[in-house]
PDB file of C-alpha atoms in Angstrom:
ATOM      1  CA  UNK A   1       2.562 -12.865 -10.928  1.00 95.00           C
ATOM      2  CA  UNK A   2       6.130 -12.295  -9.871  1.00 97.00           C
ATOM      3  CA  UNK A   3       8.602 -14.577  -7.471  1.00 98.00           C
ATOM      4  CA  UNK A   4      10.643 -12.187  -5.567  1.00 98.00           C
ATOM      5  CA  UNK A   5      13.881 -13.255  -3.715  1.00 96.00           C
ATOM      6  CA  UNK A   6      15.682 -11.577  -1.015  1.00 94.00           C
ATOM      7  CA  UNK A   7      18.602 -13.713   0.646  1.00 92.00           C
ATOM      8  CA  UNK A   8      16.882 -16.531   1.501  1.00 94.00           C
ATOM      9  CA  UNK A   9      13.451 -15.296   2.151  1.00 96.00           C
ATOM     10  CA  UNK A  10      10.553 -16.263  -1.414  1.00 97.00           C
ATOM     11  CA  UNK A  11       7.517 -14.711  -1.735  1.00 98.00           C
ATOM     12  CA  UNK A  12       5.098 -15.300  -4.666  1.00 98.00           C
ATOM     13  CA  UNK A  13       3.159 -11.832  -5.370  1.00 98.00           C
ATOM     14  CA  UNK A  14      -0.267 -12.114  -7.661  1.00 98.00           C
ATOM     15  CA  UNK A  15      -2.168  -9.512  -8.936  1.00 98.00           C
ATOM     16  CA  UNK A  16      -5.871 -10.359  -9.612  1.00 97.00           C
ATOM     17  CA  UNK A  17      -8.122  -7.619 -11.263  1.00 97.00           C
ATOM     18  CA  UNK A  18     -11.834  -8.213 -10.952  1.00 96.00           C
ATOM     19  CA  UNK A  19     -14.723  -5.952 -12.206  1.00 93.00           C
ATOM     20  CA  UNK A  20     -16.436  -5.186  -9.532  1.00 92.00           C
ATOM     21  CA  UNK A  21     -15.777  -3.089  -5.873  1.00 91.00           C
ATOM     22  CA  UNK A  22     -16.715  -3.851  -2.561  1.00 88.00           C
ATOM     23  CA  UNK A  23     -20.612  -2.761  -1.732  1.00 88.00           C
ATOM     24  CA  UNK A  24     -19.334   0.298   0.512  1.00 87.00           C
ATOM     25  CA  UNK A  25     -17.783   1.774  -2.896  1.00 84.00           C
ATOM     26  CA  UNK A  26     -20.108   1.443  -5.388  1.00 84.00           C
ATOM     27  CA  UNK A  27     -21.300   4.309  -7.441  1.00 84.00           C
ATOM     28  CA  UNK A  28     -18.055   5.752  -6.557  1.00 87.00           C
ATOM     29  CA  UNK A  29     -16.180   5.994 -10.344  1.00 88.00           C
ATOM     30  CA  UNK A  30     -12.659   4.936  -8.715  1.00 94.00           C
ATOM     31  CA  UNK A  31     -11.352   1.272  -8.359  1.00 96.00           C
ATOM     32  CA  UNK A  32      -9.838  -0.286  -4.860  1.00 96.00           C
ATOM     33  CA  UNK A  33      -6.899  -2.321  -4.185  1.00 97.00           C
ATOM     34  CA  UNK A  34      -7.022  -4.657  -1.443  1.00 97.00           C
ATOM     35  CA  UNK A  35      -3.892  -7.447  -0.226  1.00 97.00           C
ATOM     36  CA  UNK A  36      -3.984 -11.363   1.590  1.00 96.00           C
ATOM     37  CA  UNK A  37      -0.843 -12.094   3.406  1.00 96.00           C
ATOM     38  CA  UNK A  38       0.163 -15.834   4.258  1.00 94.00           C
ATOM     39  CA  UNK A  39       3.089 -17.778   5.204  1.00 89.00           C
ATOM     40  CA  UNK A  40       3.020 -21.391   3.789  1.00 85.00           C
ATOM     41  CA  UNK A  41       3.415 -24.007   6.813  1.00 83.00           C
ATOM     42  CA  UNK A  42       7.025 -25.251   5.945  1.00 79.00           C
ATOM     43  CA  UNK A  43       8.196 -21.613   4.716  1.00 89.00           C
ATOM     44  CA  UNK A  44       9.690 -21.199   8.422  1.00 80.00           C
ATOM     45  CA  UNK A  45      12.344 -22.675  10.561  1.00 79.00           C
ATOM     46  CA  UNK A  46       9.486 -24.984  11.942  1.00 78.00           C
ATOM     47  CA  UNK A  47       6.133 -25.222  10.471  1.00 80.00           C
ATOM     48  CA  UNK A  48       3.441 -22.968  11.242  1.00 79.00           C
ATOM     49  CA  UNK A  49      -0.340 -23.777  10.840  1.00 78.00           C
ATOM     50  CA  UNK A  50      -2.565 -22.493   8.122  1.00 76.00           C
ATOM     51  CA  UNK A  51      -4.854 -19.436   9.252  1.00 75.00           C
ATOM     52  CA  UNK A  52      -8.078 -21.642   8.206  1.00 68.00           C
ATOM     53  CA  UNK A  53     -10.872 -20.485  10.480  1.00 65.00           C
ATOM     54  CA  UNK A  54      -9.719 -16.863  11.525  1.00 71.00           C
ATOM     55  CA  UNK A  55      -6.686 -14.439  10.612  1.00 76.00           C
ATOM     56  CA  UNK A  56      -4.130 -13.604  12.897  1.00 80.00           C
ATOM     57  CA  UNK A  57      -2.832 -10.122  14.286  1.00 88.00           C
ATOM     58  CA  UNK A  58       0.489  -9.845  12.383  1.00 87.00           C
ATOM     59  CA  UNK A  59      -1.150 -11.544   8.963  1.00 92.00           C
ATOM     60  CA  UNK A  60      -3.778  -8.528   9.538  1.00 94.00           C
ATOM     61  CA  UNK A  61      -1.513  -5.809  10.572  1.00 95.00           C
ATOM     62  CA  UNK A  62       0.625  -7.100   7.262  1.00 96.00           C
ATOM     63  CA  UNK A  63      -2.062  -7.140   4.920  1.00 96.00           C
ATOM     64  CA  UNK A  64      -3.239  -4.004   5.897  1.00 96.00           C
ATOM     65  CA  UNK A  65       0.716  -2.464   5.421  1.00 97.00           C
ATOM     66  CA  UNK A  66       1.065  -4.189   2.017  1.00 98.00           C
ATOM     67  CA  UNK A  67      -2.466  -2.595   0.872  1.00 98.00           C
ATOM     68  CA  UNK A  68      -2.322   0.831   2.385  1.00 97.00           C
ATOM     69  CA  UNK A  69       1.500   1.003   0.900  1.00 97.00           C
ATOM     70  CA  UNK A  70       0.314  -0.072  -2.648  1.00 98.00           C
ATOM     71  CA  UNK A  71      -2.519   2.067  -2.399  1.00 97.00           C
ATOM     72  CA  UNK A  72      -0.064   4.755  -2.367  1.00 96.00           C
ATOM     73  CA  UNK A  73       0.662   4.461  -5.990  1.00 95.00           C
ATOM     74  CA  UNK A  74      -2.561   4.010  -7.265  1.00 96.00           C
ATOM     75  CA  UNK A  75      -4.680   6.415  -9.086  1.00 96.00           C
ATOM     76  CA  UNK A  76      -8.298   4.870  -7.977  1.00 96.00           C
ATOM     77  CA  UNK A  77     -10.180   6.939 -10.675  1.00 96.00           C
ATOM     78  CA  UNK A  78      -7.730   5.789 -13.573  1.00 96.00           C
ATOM     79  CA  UNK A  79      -8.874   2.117 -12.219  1.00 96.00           C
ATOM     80  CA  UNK A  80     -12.308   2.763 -12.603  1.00 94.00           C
ATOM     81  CA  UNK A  81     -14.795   0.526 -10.787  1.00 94.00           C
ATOM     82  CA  UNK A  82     -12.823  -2.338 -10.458  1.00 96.00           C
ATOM     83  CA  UNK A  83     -10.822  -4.024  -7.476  1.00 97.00           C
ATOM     84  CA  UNK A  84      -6.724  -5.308  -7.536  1.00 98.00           C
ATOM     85  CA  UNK A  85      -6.346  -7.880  -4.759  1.00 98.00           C
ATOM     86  CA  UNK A  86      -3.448  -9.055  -4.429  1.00 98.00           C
ATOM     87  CA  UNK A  87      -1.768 -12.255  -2.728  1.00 97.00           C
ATOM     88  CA  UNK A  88       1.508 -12.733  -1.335  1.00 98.00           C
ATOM     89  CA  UNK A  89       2.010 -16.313  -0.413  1.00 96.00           C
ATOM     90  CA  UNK A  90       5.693 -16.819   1.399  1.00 96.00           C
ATOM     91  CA  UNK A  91       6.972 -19.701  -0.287  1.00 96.00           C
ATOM     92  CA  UNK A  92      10.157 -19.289   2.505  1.00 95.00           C
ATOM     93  CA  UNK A  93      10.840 -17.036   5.325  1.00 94.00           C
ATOM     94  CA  UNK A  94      14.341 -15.627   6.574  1.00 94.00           C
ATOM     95  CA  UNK A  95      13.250 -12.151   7.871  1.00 91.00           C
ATOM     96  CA  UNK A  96      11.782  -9.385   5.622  1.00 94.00           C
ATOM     97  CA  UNK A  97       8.934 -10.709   4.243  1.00 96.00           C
ATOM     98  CA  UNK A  98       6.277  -7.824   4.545  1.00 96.00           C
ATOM     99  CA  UNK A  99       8.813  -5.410   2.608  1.00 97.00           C
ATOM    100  CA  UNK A 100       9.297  -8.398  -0.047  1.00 98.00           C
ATOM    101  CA  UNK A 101       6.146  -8.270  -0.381  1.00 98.00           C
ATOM    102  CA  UNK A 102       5.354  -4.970  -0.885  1.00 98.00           C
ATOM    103  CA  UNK A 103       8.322  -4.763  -3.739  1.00 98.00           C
ATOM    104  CA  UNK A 104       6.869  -7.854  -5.221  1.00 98.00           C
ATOM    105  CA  UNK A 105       3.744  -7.113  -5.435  1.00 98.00           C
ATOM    106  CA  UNK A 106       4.412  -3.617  -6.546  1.00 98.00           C
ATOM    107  CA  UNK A 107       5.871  -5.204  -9.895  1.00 97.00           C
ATOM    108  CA  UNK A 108       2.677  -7.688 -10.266  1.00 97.00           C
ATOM    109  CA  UNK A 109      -0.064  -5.040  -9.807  1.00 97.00           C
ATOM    110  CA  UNK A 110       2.417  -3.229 -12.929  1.00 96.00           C
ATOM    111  CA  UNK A 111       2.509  -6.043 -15.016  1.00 96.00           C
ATOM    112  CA  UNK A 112      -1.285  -6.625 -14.553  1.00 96.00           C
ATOM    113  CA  UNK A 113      -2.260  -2.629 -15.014  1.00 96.00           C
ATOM    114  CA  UNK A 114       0.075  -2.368 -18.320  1.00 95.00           C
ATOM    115  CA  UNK A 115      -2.239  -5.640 -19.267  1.00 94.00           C
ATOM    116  CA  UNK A 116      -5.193  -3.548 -19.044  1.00 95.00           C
ATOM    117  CA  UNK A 117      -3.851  -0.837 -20.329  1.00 94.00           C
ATOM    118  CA  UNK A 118      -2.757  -2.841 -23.597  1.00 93.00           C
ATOM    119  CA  UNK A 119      -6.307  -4.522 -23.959  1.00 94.00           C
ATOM    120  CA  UNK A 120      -8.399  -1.358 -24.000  1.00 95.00           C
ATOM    121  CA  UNK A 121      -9.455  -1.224 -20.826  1.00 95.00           C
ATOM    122  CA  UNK A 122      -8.250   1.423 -19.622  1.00 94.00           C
ATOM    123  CA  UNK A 123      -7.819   4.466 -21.252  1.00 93.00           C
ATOM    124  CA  UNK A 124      -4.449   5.618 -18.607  1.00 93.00           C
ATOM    125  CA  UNK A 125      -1.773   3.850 -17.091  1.00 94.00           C
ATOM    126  CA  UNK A 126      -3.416   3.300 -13.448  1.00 95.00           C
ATOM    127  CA  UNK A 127      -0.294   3.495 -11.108  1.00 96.00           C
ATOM    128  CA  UNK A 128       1.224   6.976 -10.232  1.00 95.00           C
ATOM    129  CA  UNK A 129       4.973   5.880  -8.472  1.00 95.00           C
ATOM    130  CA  UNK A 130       6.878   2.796  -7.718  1.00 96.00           C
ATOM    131  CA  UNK A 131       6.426   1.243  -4.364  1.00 97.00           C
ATOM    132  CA  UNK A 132       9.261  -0.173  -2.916  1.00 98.00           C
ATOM    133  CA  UNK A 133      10.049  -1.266   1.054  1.00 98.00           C
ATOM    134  CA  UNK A 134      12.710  -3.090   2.948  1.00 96.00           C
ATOM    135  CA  UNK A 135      13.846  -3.480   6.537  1.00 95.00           C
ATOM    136  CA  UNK A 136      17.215  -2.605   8.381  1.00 95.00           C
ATOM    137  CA  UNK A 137      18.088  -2.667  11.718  1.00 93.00           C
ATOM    138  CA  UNK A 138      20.891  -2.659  14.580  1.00 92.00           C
ATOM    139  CA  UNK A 139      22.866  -5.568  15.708  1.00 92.00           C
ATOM    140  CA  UNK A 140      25.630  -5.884  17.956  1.00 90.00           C
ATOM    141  CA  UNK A 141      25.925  -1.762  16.905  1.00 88.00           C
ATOM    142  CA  UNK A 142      26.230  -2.490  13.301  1.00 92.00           C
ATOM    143  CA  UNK A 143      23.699  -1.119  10.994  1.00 94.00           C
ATOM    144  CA  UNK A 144      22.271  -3.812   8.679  1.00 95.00           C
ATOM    145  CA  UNK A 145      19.760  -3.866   5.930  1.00 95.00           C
ATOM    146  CA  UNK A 146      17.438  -6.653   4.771  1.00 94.00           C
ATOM    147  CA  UNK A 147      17.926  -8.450   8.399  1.00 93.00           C
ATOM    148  CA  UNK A 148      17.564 -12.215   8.157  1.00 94.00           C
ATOM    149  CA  UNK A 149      15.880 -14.397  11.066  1.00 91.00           C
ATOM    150  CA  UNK A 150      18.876 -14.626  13.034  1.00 92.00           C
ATOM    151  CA  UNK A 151      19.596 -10.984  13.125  1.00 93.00           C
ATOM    152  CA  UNK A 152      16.598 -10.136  13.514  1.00 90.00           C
ATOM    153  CA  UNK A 153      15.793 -12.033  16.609  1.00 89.00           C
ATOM    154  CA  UNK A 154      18.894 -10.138  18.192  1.00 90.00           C
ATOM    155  CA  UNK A 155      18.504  -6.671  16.576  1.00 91.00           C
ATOM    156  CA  UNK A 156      18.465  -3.637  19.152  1.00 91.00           C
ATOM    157  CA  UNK A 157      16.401  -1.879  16.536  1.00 90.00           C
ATOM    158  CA  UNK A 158      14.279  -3.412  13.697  1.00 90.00           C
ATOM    159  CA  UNK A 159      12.868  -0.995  11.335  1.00 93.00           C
ATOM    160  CA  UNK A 160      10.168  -1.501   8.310  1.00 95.00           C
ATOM    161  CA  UNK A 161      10.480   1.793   5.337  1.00 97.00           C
ATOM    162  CA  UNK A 162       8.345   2.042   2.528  1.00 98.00           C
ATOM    163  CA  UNK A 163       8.882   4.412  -0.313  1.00 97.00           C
ATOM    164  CA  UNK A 164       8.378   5.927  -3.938  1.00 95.00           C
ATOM    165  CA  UNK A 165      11.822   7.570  -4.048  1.00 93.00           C
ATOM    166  CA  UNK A 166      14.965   6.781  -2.493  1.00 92.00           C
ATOM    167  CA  UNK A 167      14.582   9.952  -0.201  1.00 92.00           C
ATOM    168  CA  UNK A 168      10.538   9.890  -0.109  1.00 94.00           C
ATOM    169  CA  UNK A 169       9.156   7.925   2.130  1.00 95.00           C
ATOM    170  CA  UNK A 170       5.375   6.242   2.831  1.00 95.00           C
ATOM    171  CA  UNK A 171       6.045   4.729   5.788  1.00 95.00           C
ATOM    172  CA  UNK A 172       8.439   4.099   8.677  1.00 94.00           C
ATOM    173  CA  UNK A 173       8.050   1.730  11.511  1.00 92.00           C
ATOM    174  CA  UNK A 174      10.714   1.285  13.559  1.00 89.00           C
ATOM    175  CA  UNK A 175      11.240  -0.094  18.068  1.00 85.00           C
ATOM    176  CA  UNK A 176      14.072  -0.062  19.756  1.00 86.00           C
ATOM    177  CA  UNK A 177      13.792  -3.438  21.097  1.00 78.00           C
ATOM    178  CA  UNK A 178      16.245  -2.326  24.291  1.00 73.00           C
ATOM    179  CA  UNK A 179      17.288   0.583  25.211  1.00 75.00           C
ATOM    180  CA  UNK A 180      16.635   4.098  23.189  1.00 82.00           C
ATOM    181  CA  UNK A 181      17.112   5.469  19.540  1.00 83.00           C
ATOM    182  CA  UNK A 182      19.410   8.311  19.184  1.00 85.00           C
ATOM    183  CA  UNK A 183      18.670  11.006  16.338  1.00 89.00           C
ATOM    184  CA  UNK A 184      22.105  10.091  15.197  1.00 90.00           C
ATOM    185  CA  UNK A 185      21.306   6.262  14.283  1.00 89.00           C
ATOM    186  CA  UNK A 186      17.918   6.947  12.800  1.00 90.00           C
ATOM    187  CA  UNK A 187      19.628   9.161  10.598  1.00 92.00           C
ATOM    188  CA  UNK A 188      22.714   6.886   9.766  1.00 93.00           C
ATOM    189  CA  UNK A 189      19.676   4.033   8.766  1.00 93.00           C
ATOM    190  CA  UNK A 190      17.797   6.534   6.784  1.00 94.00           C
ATOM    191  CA  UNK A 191      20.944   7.642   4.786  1.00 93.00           C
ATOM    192  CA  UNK A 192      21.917   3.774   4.361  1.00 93.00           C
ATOM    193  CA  UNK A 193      18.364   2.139   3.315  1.00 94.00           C
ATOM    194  CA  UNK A 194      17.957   5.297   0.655  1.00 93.00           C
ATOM    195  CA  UNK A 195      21.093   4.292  -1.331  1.00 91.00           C
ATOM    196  CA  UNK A 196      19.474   0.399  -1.112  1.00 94.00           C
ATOM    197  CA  UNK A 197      16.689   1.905  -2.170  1.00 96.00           C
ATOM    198  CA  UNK A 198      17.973   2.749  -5.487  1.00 93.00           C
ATOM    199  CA  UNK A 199      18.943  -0.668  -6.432  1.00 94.00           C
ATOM    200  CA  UNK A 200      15.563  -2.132  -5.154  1.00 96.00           C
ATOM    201  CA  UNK A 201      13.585   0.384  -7.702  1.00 96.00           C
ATOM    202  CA  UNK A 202      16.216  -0.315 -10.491  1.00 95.00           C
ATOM    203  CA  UNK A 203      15.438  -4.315 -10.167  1.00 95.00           C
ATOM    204  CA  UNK A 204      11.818  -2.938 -10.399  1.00 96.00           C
ATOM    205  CA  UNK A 205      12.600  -1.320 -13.759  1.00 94.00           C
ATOM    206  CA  UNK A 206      14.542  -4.220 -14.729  1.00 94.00           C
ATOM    207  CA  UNK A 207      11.992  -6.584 -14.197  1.00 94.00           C
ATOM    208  CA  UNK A 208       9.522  -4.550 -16.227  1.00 94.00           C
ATOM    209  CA  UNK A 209      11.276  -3.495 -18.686  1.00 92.00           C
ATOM    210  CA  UNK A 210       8.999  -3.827 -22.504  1.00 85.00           C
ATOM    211  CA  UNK A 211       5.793  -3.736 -21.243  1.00 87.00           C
ATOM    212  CA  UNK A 212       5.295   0.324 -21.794  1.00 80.00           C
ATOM    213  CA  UNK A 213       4.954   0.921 -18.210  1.00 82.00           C
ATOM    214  CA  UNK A 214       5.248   5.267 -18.118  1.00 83.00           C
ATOM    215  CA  UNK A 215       6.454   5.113 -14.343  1.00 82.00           C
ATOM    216  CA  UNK A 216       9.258   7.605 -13.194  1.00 78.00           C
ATOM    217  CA  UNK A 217      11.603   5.359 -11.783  1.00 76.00           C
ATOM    218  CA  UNK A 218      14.417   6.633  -9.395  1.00 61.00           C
TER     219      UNK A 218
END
């Protein structure tokens, strides 16, 4: 498990490693990673319900981001027939929690596969790349990374990037909220959220440094 911070926005990542795979994969020789997304009630501004009955759009479209962008790193035969779900409860939100997440959790589904790893379990390290993301944005005609509520409810442009590399991205969502894009400005946020990017992945590295992790960090 790892508590990530970012400003003022919390998120508590778990990674959970069972021994067995959903029935659609069985018989398959390769593992699965799956995520659960959830903001706790009094994590925002004003309190939210709990998603008891049914799951939301954005909690879906977010789980499925955090899992397809993990996924990314994972060798699924290396796994073996087992499943990594992982949880990312927001203990407090101020903007950016899906890309907290996703750096979180990247550094909890580590600590848990150098566990294995270290036990016998597995015969290979299981994870390919580190997974990092965080969002940026324009406000007022500033660029800005890792927007916070109150920029973010103002930006022109909002913009979610997911990566292995400071320069190699998995994915990129980004809406102008008003008005258009130019080439110019996308290219001006790229430029600024790879250099960010490089001190996301070295807190990575920090954070798992002596647990014989073989991933080649940025």
């Amino acid at each position: 498990s790892v508590l990530i911070s970012l400003g003022d926005t919390r998120v508590l990542c778990n990674c959970t490693v069972e021994n067995s795979l959903p029935s659609w994969m069985k018989g398959q020789q390769q593992g699965w990673l799956t995520a659960e997304y959830s903001l706790l009630p009094a994590s925002t501004h004003t309190r939210s319900r709990r998603e008891r009955s049914s799951v939301g759009g954005r909690t879906q479209e977010i789980q499925r981001l955090i899992g397809r962008s993990l996924r990314a790193c994972l060798d699924r035969e290396a796994l073996g027939e087992r499943t990594m779900l992982i949880d990312c409860d927001v203990l407090q939100a101020d903007g950016g929690t899906r890309t907290a997440s996703i750096t979180g959790a990247f550094v909890a589904t580590a600590l848990a596969a150098s566990r294995l790893v270290q036990r016998g379990e597995l015969s290979r390290f299981p994870l390919l790349r580190p997974i990092a993301a965080l969002s940026c944005g324009i406000v007022a005609g500033e660029l800005l990374l890792d927007l916070d509520y109150a920029e973010d409810s103002r930006a022109e442009l909002d913009m979610n990037l997911v990566a292995c590399a400071p320069d190699e991205f998995i994915e990129v969502q980004a809406t102008a909220e008003s008005g258009v894009l130019p080439r110019k400005q996308l290219d001006a946020l790229l430029d600024l959220a790879s250099r960010q990017f490089s001190a996301l992945f070295a807190a990575q590295r920090e954070a798992l440094a002596g647990v014989g992790h073989p991933l080649p960090f940025a």
